[in-house]
Structure formats: C-alpha cells, structure tokens
XYZ file of N, CA and C in Angstrom:
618
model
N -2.131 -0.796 29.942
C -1.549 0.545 30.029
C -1.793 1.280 28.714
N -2.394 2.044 28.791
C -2.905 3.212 27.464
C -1.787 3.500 26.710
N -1.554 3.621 25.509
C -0.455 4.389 25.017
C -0.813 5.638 24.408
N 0.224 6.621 24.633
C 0.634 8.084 24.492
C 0.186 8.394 23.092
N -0.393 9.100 22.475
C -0.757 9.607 21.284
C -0.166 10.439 20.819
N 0.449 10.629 19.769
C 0.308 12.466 19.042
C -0.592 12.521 18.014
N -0.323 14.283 17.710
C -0.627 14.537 16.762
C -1.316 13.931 15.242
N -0.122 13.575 15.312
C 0.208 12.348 13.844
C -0.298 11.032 13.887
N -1.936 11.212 14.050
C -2.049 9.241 14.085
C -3.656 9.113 13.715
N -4.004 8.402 13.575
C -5.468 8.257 13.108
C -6.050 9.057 11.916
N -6.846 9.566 12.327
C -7.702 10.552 10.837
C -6.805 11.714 10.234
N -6.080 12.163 11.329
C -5.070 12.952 10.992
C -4.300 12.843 9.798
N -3.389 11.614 10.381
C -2.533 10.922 9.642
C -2.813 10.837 8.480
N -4.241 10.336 8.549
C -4.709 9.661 6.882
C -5.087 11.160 6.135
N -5.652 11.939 6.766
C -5.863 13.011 5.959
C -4.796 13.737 5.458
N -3.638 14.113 6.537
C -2.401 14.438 5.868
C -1.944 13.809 4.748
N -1.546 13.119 5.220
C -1.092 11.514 3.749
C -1.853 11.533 2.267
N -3.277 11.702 2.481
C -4.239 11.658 1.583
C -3.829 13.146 0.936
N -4.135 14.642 1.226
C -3.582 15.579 1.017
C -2.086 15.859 0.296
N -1.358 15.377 0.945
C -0.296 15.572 0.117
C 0.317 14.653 -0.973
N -0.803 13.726 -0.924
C -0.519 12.837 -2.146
C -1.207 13.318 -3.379
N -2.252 14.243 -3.555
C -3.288 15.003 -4.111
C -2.334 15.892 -4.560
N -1.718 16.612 -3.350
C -1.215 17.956 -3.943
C -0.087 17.400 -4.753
N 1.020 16.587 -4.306
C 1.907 16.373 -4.928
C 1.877 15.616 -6.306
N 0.739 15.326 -6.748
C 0.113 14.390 -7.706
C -0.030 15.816 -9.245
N -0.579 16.601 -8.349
C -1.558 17.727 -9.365
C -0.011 18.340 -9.469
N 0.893 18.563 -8.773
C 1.992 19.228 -8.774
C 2.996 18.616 -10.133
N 3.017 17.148 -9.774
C 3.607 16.383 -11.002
C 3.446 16.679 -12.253
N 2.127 16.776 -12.096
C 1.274 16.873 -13.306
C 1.280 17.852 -13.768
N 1.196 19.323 -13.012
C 1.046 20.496 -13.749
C 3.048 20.414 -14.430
N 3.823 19.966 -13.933
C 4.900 20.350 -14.502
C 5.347 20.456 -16.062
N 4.130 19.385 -16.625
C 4.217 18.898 -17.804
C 2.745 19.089 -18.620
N 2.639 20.014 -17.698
C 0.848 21.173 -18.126
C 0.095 19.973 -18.276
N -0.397 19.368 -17.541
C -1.487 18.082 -17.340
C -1.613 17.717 -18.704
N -0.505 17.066 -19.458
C -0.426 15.964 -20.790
C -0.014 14.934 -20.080
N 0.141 13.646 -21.720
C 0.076 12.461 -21.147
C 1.541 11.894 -20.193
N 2.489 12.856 -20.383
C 3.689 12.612 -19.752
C 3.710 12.564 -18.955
N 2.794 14.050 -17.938
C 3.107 14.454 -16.806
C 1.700 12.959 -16.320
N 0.635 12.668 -16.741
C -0.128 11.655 -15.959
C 0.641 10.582 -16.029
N 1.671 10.030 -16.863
C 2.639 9.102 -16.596
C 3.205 9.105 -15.553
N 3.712 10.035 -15.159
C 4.813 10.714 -13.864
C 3.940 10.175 -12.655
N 2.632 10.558 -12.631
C 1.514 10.518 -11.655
C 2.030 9.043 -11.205
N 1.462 8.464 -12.750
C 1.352 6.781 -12.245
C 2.857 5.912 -11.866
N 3.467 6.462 -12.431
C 4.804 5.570 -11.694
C 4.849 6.930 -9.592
N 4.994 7.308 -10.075
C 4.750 8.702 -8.384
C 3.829 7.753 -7.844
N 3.052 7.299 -7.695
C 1.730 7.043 -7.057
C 1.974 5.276 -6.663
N 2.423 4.612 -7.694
C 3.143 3.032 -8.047
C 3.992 2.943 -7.038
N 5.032 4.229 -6.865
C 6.284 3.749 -5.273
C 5.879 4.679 -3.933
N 4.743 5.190 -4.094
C 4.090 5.324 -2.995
C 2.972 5.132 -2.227
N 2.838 4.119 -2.999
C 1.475 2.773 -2.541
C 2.188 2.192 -2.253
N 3.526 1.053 -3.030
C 4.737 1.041 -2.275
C 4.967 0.964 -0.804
N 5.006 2.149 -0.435
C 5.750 2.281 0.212
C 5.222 2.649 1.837
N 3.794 3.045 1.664
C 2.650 2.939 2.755
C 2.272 1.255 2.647
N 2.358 0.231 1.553
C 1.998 -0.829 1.977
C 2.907 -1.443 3.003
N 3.901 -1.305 2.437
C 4.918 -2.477 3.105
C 5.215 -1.338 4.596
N 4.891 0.043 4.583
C 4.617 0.293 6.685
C 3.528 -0.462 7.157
N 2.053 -0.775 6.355
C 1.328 -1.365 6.733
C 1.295 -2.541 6.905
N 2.308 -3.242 6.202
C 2.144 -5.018 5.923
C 3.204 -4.983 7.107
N 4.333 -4.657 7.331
C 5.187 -5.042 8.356
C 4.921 -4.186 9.581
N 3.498 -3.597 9.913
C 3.412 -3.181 11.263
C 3.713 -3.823 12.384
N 2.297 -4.970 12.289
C 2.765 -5.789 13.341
C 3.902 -6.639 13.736
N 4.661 -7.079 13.148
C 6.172 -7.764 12.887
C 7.065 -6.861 13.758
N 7.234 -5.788 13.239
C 8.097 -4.997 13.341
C 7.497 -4.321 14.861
N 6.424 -4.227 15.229
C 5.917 -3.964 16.892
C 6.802 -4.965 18.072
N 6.740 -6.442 17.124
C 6.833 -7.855 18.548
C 8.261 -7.946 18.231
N 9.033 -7.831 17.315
C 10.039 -7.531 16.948
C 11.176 -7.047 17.753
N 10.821 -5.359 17.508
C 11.619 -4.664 17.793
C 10.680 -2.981 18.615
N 10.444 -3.755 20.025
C 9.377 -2.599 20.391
C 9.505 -1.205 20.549
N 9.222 -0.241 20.356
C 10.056 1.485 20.326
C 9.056 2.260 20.365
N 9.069 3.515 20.397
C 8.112 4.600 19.792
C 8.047 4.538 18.112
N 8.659 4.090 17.590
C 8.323 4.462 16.103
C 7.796 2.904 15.868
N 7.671 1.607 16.154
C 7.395 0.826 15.712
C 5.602 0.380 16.578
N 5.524 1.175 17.735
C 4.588 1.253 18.666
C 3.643 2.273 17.486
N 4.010 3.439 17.018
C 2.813 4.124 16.331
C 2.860 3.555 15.074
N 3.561 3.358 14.585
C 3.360 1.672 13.108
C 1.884 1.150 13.860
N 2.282 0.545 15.081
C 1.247 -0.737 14.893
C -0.196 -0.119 15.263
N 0.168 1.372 15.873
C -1.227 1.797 16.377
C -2.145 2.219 15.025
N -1.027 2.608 13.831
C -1.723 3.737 12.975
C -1.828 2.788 11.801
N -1.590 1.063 11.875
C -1.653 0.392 10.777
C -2.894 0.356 9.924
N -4.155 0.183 10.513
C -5.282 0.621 9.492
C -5.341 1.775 8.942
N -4.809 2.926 9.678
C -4.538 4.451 8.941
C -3.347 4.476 7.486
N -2.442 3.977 7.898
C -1.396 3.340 6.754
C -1.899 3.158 5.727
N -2.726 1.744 6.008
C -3.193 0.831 5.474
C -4.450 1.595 4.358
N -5.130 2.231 4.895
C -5.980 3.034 4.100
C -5.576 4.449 3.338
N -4.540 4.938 3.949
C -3.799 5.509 3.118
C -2.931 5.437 1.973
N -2.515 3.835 2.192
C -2.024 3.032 0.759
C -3.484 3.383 -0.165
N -5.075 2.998 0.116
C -5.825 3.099 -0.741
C -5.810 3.709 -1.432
N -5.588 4.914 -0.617
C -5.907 6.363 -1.485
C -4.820 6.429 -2.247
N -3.659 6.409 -1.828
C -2.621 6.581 -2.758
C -2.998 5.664 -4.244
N -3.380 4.333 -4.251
C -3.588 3.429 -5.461
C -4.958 3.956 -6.064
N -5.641 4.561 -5.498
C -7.094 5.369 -6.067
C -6.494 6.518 -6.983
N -5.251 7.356 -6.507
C -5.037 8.445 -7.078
C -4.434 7.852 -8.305
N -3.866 6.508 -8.487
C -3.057 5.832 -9.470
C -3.927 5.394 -10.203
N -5.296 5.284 -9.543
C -6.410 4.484 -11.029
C -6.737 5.331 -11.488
N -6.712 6.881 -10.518
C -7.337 8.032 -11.579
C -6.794 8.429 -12.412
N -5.755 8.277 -12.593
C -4.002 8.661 -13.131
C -4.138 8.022 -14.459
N -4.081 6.242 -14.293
C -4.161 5.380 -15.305
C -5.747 5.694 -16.102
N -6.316 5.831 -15.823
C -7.935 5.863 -16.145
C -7.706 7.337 -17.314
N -6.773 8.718 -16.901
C -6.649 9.817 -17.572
C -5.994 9.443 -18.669
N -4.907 8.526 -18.440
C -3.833 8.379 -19.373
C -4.759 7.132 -20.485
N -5.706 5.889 -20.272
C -6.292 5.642 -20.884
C -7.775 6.797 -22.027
N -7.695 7.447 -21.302
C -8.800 8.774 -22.281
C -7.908 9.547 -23.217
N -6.281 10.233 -22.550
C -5.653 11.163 -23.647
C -4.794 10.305 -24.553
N -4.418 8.912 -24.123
C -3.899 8.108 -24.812
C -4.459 7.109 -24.976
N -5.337 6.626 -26.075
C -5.854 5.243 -26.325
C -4.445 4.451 -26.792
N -3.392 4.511 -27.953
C -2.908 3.919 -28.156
C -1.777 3.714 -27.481
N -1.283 4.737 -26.709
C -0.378 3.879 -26.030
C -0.929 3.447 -24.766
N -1.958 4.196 -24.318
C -2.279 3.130 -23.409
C -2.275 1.423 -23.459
N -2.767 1.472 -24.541
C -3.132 -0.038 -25.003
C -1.853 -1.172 -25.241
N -0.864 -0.376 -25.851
C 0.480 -0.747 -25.730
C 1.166 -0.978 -24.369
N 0.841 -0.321 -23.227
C 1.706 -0.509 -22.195
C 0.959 -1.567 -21.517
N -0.573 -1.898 -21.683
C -0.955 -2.638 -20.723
C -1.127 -3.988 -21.763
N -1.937 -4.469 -20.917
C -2.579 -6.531 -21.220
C -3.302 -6.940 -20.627
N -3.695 -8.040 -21.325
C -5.371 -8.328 -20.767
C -5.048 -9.161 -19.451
N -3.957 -9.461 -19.104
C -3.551 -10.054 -17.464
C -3.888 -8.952 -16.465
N -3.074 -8.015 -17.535
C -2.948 -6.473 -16.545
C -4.399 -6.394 -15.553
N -5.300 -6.201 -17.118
C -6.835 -6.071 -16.230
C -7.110 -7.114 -15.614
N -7.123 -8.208 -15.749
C -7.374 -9.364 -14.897
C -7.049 -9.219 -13.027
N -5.530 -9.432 -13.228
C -5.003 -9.568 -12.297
C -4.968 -7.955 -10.980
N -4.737 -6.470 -12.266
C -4.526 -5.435 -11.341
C -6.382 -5.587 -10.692
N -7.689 -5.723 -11.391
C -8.485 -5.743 -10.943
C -8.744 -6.372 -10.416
N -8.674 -7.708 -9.717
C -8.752 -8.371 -8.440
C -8.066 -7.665 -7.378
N -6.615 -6.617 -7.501
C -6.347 -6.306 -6.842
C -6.909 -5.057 -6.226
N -7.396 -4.420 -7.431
C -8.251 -3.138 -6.609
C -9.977 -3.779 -5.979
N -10.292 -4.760 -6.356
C -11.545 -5.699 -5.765
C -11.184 -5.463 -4.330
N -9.726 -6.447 -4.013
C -9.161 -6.713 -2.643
C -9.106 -5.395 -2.151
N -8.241 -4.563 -2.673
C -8.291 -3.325 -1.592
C -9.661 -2.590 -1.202
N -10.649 -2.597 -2.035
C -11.840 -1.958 -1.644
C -12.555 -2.764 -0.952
N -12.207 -4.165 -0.576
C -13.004 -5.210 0.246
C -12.144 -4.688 1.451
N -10.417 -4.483 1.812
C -9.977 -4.137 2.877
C -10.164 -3.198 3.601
N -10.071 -1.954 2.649
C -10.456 -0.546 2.811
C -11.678 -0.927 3.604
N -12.926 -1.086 2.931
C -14.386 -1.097 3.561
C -14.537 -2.413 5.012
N -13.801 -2.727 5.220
C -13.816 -3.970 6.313
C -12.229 -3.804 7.601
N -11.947 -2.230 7.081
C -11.015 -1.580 7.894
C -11.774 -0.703 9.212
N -13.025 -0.791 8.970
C -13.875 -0.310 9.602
C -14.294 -0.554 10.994
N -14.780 -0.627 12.000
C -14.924 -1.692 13.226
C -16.520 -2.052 12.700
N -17.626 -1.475 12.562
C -18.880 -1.817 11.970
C -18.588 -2.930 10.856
N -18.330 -2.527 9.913
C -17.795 -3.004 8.474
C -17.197 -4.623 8.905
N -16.297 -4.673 9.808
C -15.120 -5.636 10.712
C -16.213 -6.987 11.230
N -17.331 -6.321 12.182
C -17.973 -6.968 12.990
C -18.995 -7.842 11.733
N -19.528 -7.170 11.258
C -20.224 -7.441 9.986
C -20.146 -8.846 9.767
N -19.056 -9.285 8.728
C -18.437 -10.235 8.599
C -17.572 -10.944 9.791
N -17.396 -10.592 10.858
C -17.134 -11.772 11.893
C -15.393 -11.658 11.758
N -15.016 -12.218 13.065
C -13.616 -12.655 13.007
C -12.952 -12.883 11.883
N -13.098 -14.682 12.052
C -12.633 -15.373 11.168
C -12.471 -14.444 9.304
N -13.824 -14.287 9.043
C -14.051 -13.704 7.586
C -13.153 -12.368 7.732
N -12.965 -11.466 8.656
C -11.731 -10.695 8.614
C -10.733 -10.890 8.257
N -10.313 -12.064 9.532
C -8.672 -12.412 9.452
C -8.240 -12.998 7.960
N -9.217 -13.738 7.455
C -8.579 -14.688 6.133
C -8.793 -13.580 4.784
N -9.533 -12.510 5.004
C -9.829 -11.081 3.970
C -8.592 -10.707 4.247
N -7.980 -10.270 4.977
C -7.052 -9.281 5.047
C -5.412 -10.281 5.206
N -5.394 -11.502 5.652
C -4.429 -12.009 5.291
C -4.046 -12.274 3.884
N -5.424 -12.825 3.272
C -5.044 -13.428 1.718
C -5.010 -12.271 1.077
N -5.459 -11.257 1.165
C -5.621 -9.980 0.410
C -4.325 -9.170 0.352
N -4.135 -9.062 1.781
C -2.356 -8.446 1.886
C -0.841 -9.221 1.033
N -1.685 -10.748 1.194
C -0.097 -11.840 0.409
C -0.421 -11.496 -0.893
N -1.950 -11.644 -1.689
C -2.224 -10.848 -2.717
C -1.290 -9.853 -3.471
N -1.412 -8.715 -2.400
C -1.204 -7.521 -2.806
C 0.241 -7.285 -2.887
N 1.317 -7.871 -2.043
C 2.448 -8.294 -2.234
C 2.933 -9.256 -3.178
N 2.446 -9.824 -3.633
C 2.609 -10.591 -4.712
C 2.408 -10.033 -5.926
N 1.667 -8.986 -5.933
C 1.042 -7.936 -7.613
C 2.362 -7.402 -7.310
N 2.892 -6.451 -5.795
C 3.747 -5.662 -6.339
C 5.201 -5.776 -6.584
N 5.292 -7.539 -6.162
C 6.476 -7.801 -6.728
C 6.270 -8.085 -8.439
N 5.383 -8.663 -8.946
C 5.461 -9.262 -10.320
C 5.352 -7.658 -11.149
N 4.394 -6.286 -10.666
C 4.545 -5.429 -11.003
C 5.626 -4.568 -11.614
N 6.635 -4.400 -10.320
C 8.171 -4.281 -10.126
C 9.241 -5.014 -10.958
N 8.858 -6.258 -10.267
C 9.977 -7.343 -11.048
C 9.789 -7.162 -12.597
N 8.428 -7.356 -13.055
C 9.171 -7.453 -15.134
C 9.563 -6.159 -15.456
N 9.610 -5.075 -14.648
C 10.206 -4.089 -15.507
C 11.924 -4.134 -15.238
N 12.596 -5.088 -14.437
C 13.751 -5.419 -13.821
C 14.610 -5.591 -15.400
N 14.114 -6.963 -16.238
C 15.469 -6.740 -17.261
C 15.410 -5.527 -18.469
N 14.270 -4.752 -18.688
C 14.430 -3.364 -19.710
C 15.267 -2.341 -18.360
N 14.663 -2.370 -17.210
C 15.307 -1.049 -16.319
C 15.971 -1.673 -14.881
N 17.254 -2.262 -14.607
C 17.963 -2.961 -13.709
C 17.527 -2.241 -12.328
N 17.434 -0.623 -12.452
C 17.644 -0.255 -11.142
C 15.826 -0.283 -10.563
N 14.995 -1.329 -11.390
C 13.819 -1.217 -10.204
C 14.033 -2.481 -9.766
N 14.932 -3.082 -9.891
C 15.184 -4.127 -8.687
C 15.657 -3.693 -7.088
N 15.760 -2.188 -7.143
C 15.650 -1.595 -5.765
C 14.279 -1.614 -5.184
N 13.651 -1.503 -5.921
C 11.854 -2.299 -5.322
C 11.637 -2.963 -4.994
N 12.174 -4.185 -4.951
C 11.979 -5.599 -4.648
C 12.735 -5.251 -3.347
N 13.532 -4.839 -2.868
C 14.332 -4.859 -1.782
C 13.134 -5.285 -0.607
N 12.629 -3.667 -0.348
C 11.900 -3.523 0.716
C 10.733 -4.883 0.851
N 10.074 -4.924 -0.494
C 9.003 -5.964 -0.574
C 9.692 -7.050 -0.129
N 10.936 -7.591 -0.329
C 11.528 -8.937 0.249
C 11.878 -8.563 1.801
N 11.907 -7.389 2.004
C 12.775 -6.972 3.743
C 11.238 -7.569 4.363
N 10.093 -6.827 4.066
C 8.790 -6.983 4.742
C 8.348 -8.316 5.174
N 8.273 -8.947 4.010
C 8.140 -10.620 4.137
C 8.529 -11.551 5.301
N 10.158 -11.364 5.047
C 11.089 -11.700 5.757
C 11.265 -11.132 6.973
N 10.344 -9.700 7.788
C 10.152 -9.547 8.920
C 8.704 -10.521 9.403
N 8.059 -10.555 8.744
C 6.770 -11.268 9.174
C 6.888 -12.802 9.188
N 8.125 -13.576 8.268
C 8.309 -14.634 8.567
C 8.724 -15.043 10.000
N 9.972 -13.726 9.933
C 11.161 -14.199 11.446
C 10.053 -14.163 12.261
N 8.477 -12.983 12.720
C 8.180 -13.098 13.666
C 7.078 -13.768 14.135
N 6.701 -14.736 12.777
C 6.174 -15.900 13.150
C 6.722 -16.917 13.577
N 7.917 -17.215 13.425
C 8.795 -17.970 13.869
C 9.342 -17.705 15.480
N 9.328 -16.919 15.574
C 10.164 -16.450 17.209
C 8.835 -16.696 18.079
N 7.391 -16.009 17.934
C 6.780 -15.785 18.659
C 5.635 -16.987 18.626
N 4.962 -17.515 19.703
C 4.319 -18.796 19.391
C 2.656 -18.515 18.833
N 2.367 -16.933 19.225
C 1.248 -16.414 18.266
C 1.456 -15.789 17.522
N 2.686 -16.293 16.692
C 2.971 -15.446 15.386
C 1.948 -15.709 13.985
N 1.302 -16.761 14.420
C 0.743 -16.624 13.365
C -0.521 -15.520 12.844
N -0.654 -14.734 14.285
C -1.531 -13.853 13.994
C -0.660 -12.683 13.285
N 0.104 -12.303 13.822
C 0.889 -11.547 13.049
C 0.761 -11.753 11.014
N 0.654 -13.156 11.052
C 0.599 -12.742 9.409
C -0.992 -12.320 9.071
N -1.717 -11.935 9.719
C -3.091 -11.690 9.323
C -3.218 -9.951 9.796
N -2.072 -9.198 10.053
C -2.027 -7.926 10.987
C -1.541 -7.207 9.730
C-alpha cells in the first residue's frame, strides 16, 4: 500500500533544511558583524543542530516499528533526507570552524587538539562516505552488505563523537548535559526495538 506524501519530504525537505540553516547561520553571524564571536555562535548553532537532525535520522527506523503514526511514518520515509541534511548542517560547521581557524590562529589552537583532528576527521571521512552512498547508484555500487556495515558502524561512530563531544564540556558547563539526554533517548529506542522485534537487527543498520 503506497504511502501519502506531502509537501515536506524528499528534496524539498532537504533543500528547506539546507536553506535555512545557511540563512540562519549568516544571520548569527552578521549579529556580531561576521568576527570571531559571531563564527563561534555559528559553530556551537550548527554543533546542536547536526544534533539534532542526527538523532531524527538515527532513531527513524526504531521509532517507525515502535510506535507507528503519521509523524513517525514520514521520519522513516524522509530518513536519508534527514540524514543528509545532518551533512549539510556539519558542512556549514566545518565552514564555520575552518573561518574561525583563519581569523583566529591562536585561539583556535587553544580550543582544539590533535585528537580533535584525529578523531572529528574520521568523522567527517564517515559522513562523506554516508552522504555519497545515500544515493541508490552510489548504494548499489558497493552492494548490500558494504552498505549495511558503512552506515551501521558509521552512525554508532557518529553517536559516539557526539556524546564524547557534548560530554567533556559537562564539568566546565553542567547544563550541556541536556545533550546527552536525547543522544541516550535515541540509543535506547533502537535497543528496545531490537529487542521486541525479531528483525530488529536491521533496524540498527537504518
């Protein structure tokens, strides 16, 4: 049985999303006449709204077998749209970090570490391997299997950066332990619905 479409789903979606993450980005920024403050603003702005398109994307499918509805039905339809819309959002954050490394060498250098690059760059590796294999061409390419284990290990990955991300700024600033919330809610939907359902284990690769 086909399901009902709107407006709001596919290229749409992503272009909206993509758009107003742009505008609202340059908006940040002009507040503080594009200095290094206002590209600060960018990068934490951009940090809880990668956020926050991941974990719609990471708990699509969960939250479909779950708890089935209209809002959890266009989750699971628009999860590669999500999902690539997290990109863009973390693209607008490397452009962000990348500005704030040119007008600020030294504090740039101060806020980050050589883990930082290590570890955040495997993670933008992974997303541009997901992004580009979000594709159905791109998909077929590499085969099933090489999908499912890209985008499973890549997604636990990527949940894992944005808890350790989140988490050390927890004992200088208590209240971003409200970050961790959702990232632990997500998990813990994809556990329960591997557990309930006897092909749950595809679910953790969705």
């Amino acid at each position: 049985m086909s399901q009902r479409q709107g407006w709001f789903e596919g290229w749409r979606l992503l272009a909206a999303l993509t758009l107003s993450l742009i505008a609202l980005s340059l908006w940040i920024a002009a507040m503080r006449q594009f200095e290094v403050a206002g590209v600060r603003m960018v990068i934490r702005f951009t940090a809880r709204s990668s956020l926050l398109l991941f974990c719609l994307a990471f708990s699509a499918a969960a939250l479909a077998r779950l708890w089935p509805n209209g809002w959890t039905r266009w989750q699971r339809r628009n999860r590669r749209y999500l999902g690539l819309s997290f990109a863009a959002s973390h693209t607008i954050h490397a452009i962000a970090i990348s500005a704030f490394a040119w007008m600020d060498p030294a504090g740039f250098a101060e806020a980050t570490s050589s883990a930082s690059y290590i570890f955040g760059g495997i993670g933008y590796a992974i997303i541009i391997a997901m992004s580009a294999t979000s594709f159905d061409r791109a998909a077929a390419l590499i085969g099933p299997r090489a999908w499912r284990m890209l985008h499973l290990a890549g997604s636990y990955y990527l949940w894992l950066q944005f808890m350790v991300s989140f988490g050390k700024r927890v004992p200088a600033m208590p209240l971003y332990a409200a970050f961790l919330i959702p990232l632990l809610i997500v998990l813990a939907l994809r556990m329960i619905a591997m557990a309930r359902h006897p092909r749950g284990r595809a679910v953790a690769a969705g």
